[in-house]
Coordinates of C-alpha atoms and ligand atoms in Angstrom, one line a residue:
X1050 CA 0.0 0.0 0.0
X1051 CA 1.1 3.5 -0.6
X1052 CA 2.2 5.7 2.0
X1053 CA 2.1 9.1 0.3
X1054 CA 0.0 11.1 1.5
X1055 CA -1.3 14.2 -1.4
X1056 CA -3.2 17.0 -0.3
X1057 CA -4.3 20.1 -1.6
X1058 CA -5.8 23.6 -0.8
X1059 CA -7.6 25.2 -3.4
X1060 CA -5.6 27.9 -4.8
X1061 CA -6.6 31.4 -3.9
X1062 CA -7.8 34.8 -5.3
X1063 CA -5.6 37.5 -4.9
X1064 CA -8.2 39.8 -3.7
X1065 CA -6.6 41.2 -0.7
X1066 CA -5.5 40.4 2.7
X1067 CA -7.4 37.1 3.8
X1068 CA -9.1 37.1 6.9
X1069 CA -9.8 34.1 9.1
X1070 CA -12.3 32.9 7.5
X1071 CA -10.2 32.3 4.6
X1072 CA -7.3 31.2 6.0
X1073 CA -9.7 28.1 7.2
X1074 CA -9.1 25.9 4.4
X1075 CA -5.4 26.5 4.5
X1076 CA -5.1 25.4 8.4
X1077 CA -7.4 22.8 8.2
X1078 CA -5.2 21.0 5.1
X1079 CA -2.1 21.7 7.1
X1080 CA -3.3 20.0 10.2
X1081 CA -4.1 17.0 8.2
X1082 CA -0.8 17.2 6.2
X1083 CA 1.0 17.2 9.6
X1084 CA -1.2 14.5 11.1
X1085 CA -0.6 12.1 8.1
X1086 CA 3.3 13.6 8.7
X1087 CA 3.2 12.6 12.5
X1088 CA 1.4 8.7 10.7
X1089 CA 4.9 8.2 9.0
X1090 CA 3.3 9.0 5.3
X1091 CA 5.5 10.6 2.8
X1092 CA 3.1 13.8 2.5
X1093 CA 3.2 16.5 -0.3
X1094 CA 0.7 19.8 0.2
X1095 CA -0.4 22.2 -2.7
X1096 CA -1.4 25.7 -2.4
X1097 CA -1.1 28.4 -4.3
X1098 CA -2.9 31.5 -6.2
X1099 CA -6.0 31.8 -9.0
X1100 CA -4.6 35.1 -11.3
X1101 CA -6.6 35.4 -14.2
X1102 CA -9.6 37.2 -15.0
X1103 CA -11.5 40.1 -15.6
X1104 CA -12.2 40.8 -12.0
X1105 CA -8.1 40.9 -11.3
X1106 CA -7.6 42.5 -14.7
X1107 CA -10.0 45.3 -13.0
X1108 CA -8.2 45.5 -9.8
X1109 CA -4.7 45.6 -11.3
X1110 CA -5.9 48.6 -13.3
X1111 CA -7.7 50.6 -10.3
X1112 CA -4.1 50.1 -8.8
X1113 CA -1.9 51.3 -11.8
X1114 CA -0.7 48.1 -12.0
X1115 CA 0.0 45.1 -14.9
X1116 CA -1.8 42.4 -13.7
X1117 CA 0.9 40.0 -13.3
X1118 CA 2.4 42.8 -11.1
X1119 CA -0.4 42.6 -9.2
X1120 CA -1.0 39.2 -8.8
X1121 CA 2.7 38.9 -7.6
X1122 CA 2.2 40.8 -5.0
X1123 CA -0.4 39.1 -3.4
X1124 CA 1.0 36.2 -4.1
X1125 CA 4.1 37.5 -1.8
X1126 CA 1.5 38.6 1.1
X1127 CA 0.0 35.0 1.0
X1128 CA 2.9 33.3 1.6
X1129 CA 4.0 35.7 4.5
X1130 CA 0.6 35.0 6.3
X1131 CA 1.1 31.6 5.5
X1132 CA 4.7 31.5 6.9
X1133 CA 3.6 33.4 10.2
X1134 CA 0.7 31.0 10.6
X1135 CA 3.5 27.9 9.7
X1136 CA 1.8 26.6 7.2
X1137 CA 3.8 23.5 6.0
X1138 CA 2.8 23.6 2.1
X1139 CA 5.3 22.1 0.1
X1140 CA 4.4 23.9 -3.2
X1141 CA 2.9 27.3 -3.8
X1142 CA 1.7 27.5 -7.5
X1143 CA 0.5 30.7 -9.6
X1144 CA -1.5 30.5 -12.1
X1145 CA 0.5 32.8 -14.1
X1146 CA 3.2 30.7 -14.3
X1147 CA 4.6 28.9 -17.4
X1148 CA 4.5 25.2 -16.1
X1149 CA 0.8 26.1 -15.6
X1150 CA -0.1 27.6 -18.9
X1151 CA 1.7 25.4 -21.7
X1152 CA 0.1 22.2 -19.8
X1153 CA -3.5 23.8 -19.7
X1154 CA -3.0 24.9 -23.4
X1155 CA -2.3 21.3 -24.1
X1156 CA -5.6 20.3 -21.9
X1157 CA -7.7 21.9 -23.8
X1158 CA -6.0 21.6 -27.3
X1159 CA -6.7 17.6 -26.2
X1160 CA -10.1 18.4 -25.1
X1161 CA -11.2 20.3 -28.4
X1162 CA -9.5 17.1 -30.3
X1163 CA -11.9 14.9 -28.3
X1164 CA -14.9 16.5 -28.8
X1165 CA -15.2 17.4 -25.4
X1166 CA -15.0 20.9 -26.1
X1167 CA -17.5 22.7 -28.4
X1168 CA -18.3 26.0 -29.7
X1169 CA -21.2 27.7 -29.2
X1170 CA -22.6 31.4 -28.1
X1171 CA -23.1 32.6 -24.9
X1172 CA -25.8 35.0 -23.4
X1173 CA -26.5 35.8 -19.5
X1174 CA -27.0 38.1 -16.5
X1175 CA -22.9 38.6 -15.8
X1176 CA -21.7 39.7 -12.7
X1177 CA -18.6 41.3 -13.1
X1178 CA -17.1 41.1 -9.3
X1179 CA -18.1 37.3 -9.3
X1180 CA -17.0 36.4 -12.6
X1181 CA -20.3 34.5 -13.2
X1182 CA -23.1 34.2 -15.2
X1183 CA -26.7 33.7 -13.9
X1184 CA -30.1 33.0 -15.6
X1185 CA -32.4 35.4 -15.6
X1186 CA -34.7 33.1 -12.9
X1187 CA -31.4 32.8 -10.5
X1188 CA -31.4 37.1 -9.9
X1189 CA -32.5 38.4 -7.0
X1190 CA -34.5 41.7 -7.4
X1191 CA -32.5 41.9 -10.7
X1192 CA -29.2 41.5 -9.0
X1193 CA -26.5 39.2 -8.5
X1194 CA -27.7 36.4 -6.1
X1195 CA -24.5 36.0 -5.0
X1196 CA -22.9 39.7 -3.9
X1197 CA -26.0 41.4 -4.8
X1198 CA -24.3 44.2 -7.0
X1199 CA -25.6 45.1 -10.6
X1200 CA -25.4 42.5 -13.3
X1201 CA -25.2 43.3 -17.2
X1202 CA -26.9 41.1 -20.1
X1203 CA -24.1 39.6 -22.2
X1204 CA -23.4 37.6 -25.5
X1205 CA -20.4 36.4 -26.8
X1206 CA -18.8 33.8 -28.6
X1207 CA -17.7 30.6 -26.4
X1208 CA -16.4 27.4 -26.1
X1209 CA -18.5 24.6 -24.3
X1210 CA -17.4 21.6 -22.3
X1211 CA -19.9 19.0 -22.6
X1212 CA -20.6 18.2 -18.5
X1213 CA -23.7 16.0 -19.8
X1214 CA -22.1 13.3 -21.7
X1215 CA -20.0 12.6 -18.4
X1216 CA -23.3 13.1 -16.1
X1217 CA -23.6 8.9 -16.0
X1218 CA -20.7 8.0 -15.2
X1219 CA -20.2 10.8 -12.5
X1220 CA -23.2 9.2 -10.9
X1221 CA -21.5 5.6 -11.0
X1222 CA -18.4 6.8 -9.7
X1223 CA -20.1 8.3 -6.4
X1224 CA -22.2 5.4 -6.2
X1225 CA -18.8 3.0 -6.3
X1226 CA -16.6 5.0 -4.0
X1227 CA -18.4 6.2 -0.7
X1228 CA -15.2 8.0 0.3
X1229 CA -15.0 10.1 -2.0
X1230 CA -17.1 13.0 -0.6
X1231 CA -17.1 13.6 2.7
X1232 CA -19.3 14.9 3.9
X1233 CA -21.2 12.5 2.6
X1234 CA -24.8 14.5 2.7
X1235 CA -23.1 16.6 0.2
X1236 CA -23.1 14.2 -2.0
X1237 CA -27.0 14.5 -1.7
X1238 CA -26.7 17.8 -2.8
X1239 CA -24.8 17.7 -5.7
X1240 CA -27.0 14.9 -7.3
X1241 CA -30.6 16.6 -6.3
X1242 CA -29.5 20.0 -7.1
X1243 CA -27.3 19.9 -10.0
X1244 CA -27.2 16.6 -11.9
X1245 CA -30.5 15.0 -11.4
X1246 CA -32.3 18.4 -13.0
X1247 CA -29.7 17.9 -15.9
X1248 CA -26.0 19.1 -15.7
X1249 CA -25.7 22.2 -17.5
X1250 CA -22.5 21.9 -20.2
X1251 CA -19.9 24.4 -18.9
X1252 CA -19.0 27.7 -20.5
X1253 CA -15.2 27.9 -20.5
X1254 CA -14.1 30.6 -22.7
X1255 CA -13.9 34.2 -23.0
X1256 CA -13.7 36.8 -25.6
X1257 CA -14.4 40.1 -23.4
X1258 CA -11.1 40.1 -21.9
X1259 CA -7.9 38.9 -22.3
X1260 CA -6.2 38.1 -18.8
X1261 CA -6.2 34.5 -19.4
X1262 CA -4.4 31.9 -20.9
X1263 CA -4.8 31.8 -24.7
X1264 CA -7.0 29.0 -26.6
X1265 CA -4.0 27.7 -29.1
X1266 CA -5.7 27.5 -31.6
X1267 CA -8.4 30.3 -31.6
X1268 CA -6.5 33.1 -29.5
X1269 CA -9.2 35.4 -29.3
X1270 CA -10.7 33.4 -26.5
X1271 CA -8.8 32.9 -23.3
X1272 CA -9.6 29.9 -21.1
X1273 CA -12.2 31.0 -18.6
X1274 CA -11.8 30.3 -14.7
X1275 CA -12.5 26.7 -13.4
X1276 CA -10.4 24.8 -16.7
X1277 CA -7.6 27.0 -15.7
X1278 CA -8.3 26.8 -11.8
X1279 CA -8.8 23.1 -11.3
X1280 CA -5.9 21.3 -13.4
X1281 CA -3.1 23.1 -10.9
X1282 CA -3.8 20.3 -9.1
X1283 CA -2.3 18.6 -12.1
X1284 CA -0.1 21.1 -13.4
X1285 CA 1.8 21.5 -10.0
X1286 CA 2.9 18.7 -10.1
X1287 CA 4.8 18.5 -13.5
X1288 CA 1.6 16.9 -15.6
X1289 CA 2.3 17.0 -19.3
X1290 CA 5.6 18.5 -18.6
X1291 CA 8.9 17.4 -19.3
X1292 CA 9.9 16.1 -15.3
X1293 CA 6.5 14.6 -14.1
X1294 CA 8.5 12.8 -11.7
X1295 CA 5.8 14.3 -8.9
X1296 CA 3.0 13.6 -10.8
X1297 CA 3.6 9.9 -11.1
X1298 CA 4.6 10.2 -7.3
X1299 CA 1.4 11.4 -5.8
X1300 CA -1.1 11.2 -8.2
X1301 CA -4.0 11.1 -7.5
X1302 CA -4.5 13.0 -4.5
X1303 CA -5.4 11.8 -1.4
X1304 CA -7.2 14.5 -0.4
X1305 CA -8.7 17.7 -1.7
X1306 CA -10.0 20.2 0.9
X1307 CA -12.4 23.2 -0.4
X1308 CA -14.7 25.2 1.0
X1309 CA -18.7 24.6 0.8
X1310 CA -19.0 27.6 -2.0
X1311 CA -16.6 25.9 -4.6
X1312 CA -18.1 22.3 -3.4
X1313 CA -19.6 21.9 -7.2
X1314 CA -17.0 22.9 -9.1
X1315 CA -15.1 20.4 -7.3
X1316 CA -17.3 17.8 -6.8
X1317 CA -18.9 17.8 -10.8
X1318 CA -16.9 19.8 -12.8
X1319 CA -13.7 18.6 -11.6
X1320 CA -13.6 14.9 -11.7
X1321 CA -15.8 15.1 -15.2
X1322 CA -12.5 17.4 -16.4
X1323 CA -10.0 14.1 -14.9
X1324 CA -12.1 11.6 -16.3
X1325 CA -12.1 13.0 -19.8
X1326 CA -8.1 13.4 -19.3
X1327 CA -8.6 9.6 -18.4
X1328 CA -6.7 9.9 -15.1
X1329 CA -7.8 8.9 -11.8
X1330 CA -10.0 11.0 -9.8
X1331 CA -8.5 12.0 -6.0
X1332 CA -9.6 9.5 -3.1
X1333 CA -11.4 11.6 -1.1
X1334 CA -12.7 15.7 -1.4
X1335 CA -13.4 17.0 1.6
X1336 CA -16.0 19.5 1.8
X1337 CA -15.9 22.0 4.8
X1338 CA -18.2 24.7 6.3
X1339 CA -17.8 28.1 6.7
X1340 CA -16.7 30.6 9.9
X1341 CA -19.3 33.3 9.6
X1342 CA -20.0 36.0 11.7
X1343 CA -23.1 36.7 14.1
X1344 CA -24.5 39.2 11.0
X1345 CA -23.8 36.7 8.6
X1346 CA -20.4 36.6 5.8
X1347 CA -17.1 38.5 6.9
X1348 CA -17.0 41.4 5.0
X1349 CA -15.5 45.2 5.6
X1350 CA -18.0 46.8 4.4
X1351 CA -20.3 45.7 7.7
X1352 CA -17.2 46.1 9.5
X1353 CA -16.8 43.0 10.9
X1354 CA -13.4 41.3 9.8
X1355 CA -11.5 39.5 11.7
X1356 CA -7.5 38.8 10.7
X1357 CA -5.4 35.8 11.4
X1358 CA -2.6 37.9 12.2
X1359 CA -4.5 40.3 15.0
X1360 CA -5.4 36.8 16.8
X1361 CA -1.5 35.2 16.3
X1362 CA -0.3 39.0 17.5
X1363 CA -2.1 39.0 20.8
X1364 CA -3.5 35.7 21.7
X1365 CA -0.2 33.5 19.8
X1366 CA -0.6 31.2 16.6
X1367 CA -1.7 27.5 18.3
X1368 CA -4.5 29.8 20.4
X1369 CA -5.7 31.4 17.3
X1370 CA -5.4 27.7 15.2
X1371 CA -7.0 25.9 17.9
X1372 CA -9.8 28.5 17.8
X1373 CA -10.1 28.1 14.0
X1374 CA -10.5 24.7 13.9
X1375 CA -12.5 24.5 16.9
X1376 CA -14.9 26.6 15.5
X1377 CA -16.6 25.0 12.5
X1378 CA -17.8 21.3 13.2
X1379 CA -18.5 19.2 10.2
X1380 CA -21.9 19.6 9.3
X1381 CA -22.9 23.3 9.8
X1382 CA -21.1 26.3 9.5
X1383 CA -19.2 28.2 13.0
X1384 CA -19.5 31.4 14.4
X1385 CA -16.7 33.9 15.4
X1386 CA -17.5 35.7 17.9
X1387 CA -15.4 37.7 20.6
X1388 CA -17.0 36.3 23.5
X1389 CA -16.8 32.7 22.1
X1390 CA -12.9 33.2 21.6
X1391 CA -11.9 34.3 25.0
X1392 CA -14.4 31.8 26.5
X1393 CA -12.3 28.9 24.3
X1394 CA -9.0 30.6 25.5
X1395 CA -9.8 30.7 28.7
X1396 CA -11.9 27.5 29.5
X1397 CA -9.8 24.9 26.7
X1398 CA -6.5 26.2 26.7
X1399 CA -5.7 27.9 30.1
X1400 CA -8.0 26.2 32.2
X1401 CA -8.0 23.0 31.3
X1402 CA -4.7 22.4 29.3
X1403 CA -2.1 24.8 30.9
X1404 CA -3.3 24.3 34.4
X1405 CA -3.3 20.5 34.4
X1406 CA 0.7 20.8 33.3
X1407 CA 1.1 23.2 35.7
X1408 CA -0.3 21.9 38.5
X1409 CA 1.6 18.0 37.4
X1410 CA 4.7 20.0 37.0
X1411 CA 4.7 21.6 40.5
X1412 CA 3.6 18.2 41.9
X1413 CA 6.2 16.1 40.6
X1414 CA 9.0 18.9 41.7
X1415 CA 7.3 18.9 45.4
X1416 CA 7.0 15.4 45.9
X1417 CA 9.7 14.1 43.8
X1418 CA 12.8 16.9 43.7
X1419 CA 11.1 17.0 40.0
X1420 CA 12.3 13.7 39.1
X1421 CA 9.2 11.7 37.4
X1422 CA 9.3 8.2 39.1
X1423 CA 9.2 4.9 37.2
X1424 CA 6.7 3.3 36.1
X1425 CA 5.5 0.3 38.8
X1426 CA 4.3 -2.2 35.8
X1427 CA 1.1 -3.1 37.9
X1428 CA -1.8 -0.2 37.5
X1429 CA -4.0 -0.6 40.1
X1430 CA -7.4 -0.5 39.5
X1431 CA -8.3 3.9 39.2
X1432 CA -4.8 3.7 36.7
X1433 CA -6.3 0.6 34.8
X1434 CA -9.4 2.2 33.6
X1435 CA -7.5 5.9 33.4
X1436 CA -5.0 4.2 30.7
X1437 CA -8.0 2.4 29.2
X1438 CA -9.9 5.5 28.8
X1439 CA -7.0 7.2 27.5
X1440 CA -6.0 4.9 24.5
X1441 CA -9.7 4.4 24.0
X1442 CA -9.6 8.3 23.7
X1443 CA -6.7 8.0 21.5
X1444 CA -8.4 5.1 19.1
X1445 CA -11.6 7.8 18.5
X1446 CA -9.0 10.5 17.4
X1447 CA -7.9 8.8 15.1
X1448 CA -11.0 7.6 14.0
X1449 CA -12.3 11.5 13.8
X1450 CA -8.8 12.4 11.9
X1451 CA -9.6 9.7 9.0
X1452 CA -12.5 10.9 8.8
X1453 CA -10.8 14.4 7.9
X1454 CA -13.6 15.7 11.6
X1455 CA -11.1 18.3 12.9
X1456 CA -13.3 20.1 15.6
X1457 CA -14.7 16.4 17.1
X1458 CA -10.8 15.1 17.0
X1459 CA -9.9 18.3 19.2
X1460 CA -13.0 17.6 21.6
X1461 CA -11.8 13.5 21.4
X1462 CA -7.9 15.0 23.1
X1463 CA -9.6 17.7 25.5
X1464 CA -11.9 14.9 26.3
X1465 CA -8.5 13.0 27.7
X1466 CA -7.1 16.4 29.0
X1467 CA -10.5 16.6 31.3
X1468 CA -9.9 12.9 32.5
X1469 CA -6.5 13.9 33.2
X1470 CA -7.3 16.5 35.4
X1471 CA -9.9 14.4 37.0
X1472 CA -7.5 11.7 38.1
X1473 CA -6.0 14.8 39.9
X1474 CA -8.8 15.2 42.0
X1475 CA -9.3 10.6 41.9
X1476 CA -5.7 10.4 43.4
X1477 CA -5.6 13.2 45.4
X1478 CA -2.1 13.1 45.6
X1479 CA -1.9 15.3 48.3
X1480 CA -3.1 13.2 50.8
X1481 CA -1.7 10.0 49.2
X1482 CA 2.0 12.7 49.8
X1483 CA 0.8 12.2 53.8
X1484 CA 1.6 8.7 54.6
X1485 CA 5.3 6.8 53.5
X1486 CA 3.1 3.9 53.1
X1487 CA 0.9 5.3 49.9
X1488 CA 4.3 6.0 48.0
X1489 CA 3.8 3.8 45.7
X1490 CA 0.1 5.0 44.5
X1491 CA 1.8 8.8 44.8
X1492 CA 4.6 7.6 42.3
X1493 CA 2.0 6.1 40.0
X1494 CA -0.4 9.2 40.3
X1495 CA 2.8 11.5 39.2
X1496 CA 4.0 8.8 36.1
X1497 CA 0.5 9.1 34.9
X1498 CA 0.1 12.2 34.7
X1499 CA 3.5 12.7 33.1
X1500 CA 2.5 10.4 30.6
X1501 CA -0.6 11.9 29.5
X1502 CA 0.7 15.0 29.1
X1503 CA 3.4 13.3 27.1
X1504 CA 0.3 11.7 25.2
X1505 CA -1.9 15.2 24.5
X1506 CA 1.4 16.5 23.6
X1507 CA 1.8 14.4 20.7
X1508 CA -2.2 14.7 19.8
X1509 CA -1.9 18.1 19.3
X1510 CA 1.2 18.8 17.7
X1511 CA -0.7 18.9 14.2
X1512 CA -2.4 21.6 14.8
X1513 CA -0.5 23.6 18.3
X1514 CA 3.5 22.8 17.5
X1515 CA 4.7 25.5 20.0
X1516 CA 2.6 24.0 22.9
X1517 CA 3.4 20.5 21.7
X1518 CA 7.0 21.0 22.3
X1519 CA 6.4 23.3 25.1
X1520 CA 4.6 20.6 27.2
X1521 CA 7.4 17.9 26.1
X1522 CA 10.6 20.4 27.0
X1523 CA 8.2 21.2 30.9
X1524 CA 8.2 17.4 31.5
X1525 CA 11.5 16.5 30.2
X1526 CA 10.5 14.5 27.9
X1527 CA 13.8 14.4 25.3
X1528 CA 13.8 10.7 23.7
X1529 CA 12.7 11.5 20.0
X1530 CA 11.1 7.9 20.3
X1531 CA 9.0 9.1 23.2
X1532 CA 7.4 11.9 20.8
X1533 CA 5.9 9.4 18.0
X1534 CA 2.7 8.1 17.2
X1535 CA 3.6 5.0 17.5
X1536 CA 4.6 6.3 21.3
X1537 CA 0.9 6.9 22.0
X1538 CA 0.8 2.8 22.7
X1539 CA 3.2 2.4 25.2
X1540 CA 2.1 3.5 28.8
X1541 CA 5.7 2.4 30.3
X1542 CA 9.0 3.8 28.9
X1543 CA 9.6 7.0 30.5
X1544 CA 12.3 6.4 32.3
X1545 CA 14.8 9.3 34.0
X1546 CA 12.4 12.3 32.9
X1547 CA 13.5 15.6 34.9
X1548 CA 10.4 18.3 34.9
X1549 CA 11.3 21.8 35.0
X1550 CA 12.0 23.6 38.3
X1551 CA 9.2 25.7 37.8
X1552 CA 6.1 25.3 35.5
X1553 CA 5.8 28.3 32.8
X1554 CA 1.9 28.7 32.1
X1555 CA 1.6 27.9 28.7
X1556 CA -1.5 30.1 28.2
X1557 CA -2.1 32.9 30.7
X1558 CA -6.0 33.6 31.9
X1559 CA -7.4 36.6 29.7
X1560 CA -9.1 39.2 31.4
X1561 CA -12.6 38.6 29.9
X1562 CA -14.6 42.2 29.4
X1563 CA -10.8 43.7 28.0
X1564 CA -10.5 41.3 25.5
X1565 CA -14.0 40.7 24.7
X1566 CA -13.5 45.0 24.0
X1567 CA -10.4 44.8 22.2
X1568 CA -11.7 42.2 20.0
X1569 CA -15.1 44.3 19.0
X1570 CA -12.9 47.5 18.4
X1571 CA -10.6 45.6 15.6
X1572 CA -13.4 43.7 14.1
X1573 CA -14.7 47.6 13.6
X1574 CA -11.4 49.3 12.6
X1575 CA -11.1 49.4 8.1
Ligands
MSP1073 N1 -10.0 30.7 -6.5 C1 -11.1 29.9 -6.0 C2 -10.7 28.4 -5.9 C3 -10.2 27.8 -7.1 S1 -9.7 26.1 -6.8 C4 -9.3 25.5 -8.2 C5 -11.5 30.4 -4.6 N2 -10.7 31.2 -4.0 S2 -11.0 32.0 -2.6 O1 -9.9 32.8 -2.3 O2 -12.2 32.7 -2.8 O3 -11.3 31.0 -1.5 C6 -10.3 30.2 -1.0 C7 -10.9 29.3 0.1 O4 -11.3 30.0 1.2 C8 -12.1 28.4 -0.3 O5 -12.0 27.1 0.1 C9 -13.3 29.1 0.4 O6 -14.3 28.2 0.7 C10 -12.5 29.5 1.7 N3 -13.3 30.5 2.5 C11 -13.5 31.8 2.2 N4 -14.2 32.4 3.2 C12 -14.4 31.4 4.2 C13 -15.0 31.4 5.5 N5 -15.6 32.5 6.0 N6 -14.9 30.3 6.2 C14 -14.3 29.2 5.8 N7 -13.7 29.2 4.5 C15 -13.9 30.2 3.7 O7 -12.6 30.1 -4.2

């Protein structure tokens, strides 16, 4: 069996600094790069930028700028905000770039040869900002359904893929392979709302501009959005190129993560365009929801944006990831709000995490000179069913992680972080510290803990690296071998750990109202 491990984030629009909504699909496909990482797989992550267009051509203008100057400079803003927030992509692609174009040329030139491609005219409500067009039945009040600005009727000449003539098949292929939408309810969706009332055949030129990557052989039409978009999945990695030694590495994908709005480009369009390239279609497309706001979509002009880097800034990057993918559970979209953030900080992460490593760390130096004692071999019966509990906890993360369910895996480690702290208060190792004769149940209550902080350490390095290793360096935990995820098995082979002489809180108590004030005045701020 393979153990590469191929994921993807769908590649970006440069259309300004990306708040933390969008940097969603970004964390979430680097926590599951990392977690397939921490499995041992060989793992390879794409991201990158979506240049062309009319609605960058726009912007580029407005600025005084070429477009490819302006694309390039977003491009260079995304990949500082992804550094800051340690994103671990191993490829950034752009659009714009030549080992993109010459393959997509050479897509569609093999498309138009099939008879996959046709020409035709085009005429429909456009809207400019969205880059789409809409039936007359899909306006709303006359306006864009989507942004709501003003639309304009337009005609032109245009090149049609033919989405029916794969419609079958498509239908076969979810039928055969129940992984490969997950969700799977959207799945539903796609066939009820799209396919089942007949798949529309795709418009995927344009004449009315020209920032776009020229048809070969009929230049007046530039290849239009999702043909271009969707094959840097392909393109990335050296796919009709001379050195596709990538491609035949980690094709096909193992996973594709995209957010709920692009869900039918990805989940129709996309695997009709790879199945008419004859190639085989990724295992799995994962589908998430969105982080909204209490009035609805992030947007400046309500005012209420929120930045990754104003959360990393104040609050530090595994608070501000762990709030991110905390935030959005699987099947319905998550709310950002101020209170909810400080309540997480405060509650999750200070309460329950740094406290419990705190309090272990203090405990161990009191009782034992900070030395963590061995492990007796014989649990008695309260360590029998806490170790039990724990790898049971262990087996349901995993279990969550497969199933790409980010926010329930986090609950599945805080749910062993909560046990933890309980066996403080089971143990009371205070009292057991009273009587010489309980030694042995002291020493057992301290190696415990020890080793399920060792454990959550490990869980959460994914998605919280700093705290990971801060937790591990506290509890002297040095042995590489004791820091794998093959560790999380053994529950007897720390052996001369030395905690630090003094616990550092790893997150410090917020003062609620303050922050709760500071957040609502930078939400507000342009
Ligand atoms: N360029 C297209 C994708 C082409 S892929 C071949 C695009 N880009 S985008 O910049 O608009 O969006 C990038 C990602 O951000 C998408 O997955 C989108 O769903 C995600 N999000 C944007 N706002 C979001 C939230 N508020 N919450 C979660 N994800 C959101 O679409």
């Amino acid at each position: 069996m393979s153990n590469k491990f191929y994921t993807t984030t769908p590649i970006y629009y440069p259309s300004g600094k990306y708040h933390i909504g969008t940097a969603y699909t970004e964390v979430v496909t680097d926590s599951i790069k990392k977690y397939n990482k921490l499995k041992g797989k060989d793992t390879y992550m794409l991201t990158g930028s979506d240049e062309h267009g009319q609605k960058i051509q726009e912007k580029a203008e407005q600025a005084g700028k070429t477009p490819k100057e302006y694309v390039d400079e977003i491009a260079k803003e995304a990949k500082e905000l992804w550094a800051k927030m340690e994103i671990e992509y191993d490829d950034y692609i752009q659009t714009t770039e030549e080992r993109h174009t010459k393959a997509v040329q050479k897509i569609f030139d093999r498309f138009m040869e099939q008879g996959d491609i046709y020409k035709g005219e085009y005429e429909g409500w456009y809207c400019v900002p969205c880059e789409t067009y809409f039936t007359e039945t899909q306006l709303v009040d006359g306006k864009c359904p989507d942004c709501g600005r003003e639309v304009k009727l337009m005609k032109e000449e245009s090149y049609f893929f033919n989405m029916k003539k794969y419609a079958d098949r498509l239908l076969k292929y979810y039928e055969e392979h129940p992984d490969f939408i997950k969700p799977a309810y959207r799945k539903n969706e796609m066939i009820n709302n799209f396919i089942k009332p007949g798949l529309e055949d795709l418009c995927v030129t344009r004449t009315s501009f020209d920032w776009g990557i020229k048809v070969l052989k009929d230049p007046k039409h530039v290849i239009y959005v999702w043909v271009d978009a969707l094959t840097n999945y392909l393109t990335a990695l050296g796919y009709l190129l001379e050195d596709d030694t990538l491609f035949k590495k980690y094709w096909p994908a193992d996973l594709q993560v995209v957010g709920k709005d692009i869900a039918r480009f990805h989940l129709i369009y996309w695997p009709i365009i790879l199945m008419a390239l004859d190639l085989p279609l990724p295992k799995t497309i994962l589908v998430h929801n969105w982080i909204m706001m209490k009035d609805g979509k992030m947007s400046k002009s309500k005012g209420n944006v929120i930045y990754p880097e104003t959360l990393i800034d104040r609050y530090g990057l595994d608070a501000t990831k762990y709030f991110i993918l905390k935030v959005v559970p699987v099947s319905q979209d998550g709310v950002f709000t101020p209170e909810e953030f400080v309540e997480r900080y405060n509650c999750d992460l200070c309460n329950d995490l740094s406290n419990l490593l705190n309090r272990t760390v203090s405990m161990v130096n009191k009782y034992f000179g900070g030395i963590v004692p061995k492990y007796n071999g014989t649990p008695n019966d309260v360590d029998k069913e806490f170790e039990q509990f724990t790898l049971e906890q262990i087996s349901k993360f995993e279990a969550k992680m497969d199933e790409y369910e980010i926010s329930n895996a986090l609950q599945e480690i805080w749910a062993i972080v909560s046990r933890t702290n309980k066996y403080i208060d089971e143990t009371m190792p205070w009292q057991l510290a009273k009587d010489e004769e309980e030694k042995e149940k002291l020493e057992s209550s301290m190696y415990h803990l020890i080793e399920n902080l060792r454990k959550i350490a490990i869980l959460i390095k994914p998605f919280m690296g700093h705290t990971s290793e801060n937790i591990l360096r506290q509890i002297g935990i040095q042995d590489e071998n004791l820091k794998t995820w093959e560790s999380l098995q053994s529950y007897d082979k720390i052996e001369n750990a030395k905690v630090i002489e003094k616990g550092e809180p790893i997150f410090m108590r917020l003062n609620v109202e303050e922050e709760i004030e500071f957040l609502k005045e930078v939400m507000k701020a342009k």
